[in-house]
mmCIF file with all atom_site columns, C-alpha atoms in Angstrom:
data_model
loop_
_atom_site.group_PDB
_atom_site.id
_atom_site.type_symbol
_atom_site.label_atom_id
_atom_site.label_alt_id
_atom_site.label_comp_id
_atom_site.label_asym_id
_atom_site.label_entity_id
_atom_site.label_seq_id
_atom_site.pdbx_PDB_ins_code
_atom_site.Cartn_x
_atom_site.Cartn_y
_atom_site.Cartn_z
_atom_site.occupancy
_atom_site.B_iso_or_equiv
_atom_site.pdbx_formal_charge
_atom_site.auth_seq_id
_atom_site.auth_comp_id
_atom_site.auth_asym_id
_atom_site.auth_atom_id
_atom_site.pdbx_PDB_model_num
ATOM 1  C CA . UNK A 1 1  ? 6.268  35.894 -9.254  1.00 81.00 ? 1117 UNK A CA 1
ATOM 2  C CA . UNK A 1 2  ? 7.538  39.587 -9.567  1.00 76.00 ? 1118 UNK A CA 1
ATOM 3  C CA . UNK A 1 3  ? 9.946  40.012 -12.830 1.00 81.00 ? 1119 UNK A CA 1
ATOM 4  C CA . UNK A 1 4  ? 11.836 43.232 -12.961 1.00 81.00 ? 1120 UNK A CA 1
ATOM 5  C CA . UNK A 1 5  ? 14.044 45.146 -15.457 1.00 79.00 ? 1121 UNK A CA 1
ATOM 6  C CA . UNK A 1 6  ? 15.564 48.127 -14.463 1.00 79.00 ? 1122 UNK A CA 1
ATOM 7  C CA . UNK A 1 7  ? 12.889 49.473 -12.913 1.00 73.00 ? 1123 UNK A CA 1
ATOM 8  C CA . UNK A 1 8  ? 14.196 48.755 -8.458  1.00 73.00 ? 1124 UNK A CA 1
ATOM 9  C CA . UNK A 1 9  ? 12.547 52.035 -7.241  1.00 75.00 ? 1125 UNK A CA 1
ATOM 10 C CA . UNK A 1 10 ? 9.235  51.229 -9.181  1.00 78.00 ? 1126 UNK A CA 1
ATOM 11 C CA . UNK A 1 11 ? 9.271  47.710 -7.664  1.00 77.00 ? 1127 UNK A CA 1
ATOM 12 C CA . UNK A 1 12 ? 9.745  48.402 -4.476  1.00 75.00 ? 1128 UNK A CA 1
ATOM 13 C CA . UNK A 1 13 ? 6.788  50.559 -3.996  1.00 78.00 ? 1129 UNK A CA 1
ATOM 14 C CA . UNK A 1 14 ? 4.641  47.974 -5.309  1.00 79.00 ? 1130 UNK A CA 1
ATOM 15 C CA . UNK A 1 15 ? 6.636  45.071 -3.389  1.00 75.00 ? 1131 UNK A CA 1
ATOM 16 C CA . UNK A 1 16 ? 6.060  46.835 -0.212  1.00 75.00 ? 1132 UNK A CA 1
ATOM 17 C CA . UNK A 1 17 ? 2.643  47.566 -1.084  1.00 78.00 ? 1133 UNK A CA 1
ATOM 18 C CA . UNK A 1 18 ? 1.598  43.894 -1.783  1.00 74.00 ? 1134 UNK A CA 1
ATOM 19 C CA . UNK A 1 19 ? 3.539  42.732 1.454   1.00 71.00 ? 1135 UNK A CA 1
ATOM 20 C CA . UNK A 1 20 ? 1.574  45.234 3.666   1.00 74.00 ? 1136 UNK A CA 1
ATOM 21 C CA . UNK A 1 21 ? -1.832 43.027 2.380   1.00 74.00 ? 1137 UNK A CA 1
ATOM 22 C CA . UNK A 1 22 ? -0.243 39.635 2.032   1.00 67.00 ? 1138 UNK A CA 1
ATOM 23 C CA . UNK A 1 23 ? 1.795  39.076 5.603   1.00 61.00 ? 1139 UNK A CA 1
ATOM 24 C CA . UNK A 1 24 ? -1.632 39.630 7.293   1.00 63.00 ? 1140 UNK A CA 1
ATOM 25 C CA . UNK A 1 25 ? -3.412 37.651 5.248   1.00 59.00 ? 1141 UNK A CA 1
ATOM 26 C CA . UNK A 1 26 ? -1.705 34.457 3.786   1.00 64.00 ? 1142 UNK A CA 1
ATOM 27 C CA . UNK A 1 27 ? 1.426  32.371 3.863   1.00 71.00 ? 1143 UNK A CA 1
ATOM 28 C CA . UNK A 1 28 ? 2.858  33.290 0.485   1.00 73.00 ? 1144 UNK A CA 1
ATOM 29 C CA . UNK A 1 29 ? 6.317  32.536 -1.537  1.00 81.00 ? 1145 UNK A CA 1
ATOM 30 C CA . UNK A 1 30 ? 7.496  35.122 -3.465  1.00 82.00 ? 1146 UNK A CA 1
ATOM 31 C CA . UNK A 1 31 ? 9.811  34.899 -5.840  1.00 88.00 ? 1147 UNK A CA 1
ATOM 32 C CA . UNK A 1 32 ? 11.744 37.749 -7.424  1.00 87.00 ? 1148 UNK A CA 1
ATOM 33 C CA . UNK A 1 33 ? 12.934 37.521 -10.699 1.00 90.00 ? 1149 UNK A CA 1
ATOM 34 C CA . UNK A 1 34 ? 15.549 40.330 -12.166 1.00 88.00 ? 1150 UNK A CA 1
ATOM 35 C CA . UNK A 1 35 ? 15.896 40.078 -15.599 1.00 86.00 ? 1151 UNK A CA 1
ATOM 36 C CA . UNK A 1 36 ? 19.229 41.517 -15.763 1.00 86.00 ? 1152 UNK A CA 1
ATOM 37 C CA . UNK A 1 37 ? 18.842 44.662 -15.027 1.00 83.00 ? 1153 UNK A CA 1
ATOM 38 C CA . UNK A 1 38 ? 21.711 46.626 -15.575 1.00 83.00 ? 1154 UNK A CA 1
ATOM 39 C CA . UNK A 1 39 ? 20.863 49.366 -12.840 1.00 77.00 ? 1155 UNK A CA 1
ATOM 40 C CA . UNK A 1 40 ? 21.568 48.838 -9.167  1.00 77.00 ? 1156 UNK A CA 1
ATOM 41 C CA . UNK A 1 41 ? 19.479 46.230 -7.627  1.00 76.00 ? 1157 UNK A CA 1
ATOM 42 C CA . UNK A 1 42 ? 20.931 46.369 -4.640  1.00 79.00 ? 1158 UNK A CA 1
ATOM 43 C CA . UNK A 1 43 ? 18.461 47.724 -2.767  1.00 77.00 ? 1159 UNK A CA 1
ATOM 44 C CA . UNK A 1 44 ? 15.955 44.516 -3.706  1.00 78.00 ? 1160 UNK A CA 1
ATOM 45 C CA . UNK A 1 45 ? 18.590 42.348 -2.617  1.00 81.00 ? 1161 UNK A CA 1
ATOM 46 C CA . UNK A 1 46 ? 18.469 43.604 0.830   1.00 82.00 ? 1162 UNK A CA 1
ATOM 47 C CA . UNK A 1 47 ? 14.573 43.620 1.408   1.00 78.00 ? 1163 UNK A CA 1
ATOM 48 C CA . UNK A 1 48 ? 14.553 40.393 0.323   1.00 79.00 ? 1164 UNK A CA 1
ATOM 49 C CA . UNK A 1 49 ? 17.109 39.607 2.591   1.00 83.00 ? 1165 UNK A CA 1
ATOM 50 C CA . UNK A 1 50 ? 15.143 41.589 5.856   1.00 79.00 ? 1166 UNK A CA 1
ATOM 51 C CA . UNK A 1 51 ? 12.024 40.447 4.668   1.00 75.00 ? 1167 UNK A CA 1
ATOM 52 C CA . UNK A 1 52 ? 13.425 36.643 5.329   1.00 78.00 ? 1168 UNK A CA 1
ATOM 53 C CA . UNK A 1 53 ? 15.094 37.930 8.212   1.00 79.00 ? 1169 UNK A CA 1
ATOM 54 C CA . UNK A 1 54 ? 12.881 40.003 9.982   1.00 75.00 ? 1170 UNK A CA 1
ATOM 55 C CA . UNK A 1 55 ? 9.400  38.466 9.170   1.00 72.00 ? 1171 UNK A CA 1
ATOM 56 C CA . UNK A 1 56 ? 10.214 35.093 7.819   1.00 74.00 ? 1172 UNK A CA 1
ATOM 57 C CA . UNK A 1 57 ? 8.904  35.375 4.897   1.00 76.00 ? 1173 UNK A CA 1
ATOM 58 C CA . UNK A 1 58 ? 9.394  32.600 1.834   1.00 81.00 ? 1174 UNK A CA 1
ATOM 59 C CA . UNK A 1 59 ? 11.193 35.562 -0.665  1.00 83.00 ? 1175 UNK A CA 1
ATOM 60 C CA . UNK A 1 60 ? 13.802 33.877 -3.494  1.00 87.00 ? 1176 UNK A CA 1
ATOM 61 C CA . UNK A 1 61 ? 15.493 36.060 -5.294  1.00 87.00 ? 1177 UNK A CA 1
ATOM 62 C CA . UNK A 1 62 ? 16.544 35.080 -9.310  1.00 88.00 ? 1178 UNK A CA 1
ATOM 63 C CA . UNK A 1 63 ? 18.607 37.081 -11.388 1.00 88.00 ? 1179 UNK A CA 1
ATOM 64 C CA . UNK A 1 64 ? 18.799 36.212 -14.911 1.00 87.00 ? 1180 UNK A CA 1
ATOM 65 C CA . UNK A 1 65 ? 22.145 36.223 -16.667 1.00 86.00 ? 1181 UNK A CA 1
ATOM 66 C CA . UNK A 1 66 ? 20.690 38.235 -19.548 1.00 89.00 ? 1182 UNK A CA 1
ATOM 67 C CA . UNK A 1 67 ? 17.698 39.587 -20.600 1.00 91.00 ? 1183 UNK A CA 1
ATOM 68 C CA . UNK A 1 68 ? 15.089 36.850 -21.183 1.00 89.00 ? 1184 UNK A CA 1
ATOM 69 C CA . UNK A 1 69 ? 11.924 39.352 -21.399 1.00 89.00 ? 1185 UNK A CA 1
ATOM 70 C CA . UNK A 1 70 ? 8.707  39.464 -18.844 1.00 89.00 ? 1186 UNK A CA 1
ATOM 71 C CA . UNK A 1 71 ? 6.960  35.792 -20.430 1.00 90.00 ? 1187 UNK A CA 1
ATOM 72 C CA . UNK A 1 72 ? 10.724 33.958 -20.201 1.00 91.00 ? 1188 UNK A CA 1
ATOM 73 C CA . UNK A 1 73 ? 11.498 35.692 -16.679 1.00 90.00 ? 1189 UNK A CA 1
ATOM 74 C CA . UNK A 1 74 ? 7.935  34.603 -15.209 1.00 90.00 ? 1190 UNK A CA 1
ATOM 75 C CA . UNK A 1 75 ? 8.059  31.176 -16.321 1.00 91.00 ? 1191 UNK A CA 1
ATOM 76 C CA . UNK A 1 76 ? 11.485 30.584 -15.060 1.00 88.00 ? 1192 UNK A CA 1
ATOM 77 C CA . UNK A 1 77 ? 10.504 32.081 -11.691 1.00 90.00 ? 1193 UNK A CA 1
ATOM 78 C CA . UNK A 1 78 ? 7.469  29.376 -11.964 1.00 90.00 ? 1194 UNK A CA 1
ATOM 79 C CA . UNK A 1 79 ? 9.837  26.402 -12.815 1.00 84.00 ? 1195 UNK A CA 1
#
């Protein structure tokens, strides 16, 4: 579970640092949680999107409807 506030160009590098290990090594789900980030997340949206797409990979993407904080993000990503 990733959680994410305002922070897309910081995630990404990470994100796409973690998928270069895990696609080669394990079937993984991912799931993406923003926690209402009130910069443009756009650009997560649409690598989760080609990551399905292109490598078929198990990605949700969550957006919380208001800032829950990292513990309340996580956990709902869990549920």
């Amino acid at each position: 579970v990733y959680t994410v506030h305002n922070g897309a160009s910081m995630f990404m590098k990470s994100f796409l640092s973690l998928f270069q290990t895990l696609h080669e090594v394990v079937e993984s789900e991912i799931i993406i949680v923003d926690d209402a980030s009130n910069v443009n997340i756009r650009p997560i949206s649409l690598l989760v999107e080609k990551l399905k797409f292109v490598f078929h990979l198990n990605v949700t993407f969550m957006r919380n409807p208001g800032n829950l904080g990292y513990g309340a993000s996580t956990n709902l990503g869990i549920d």
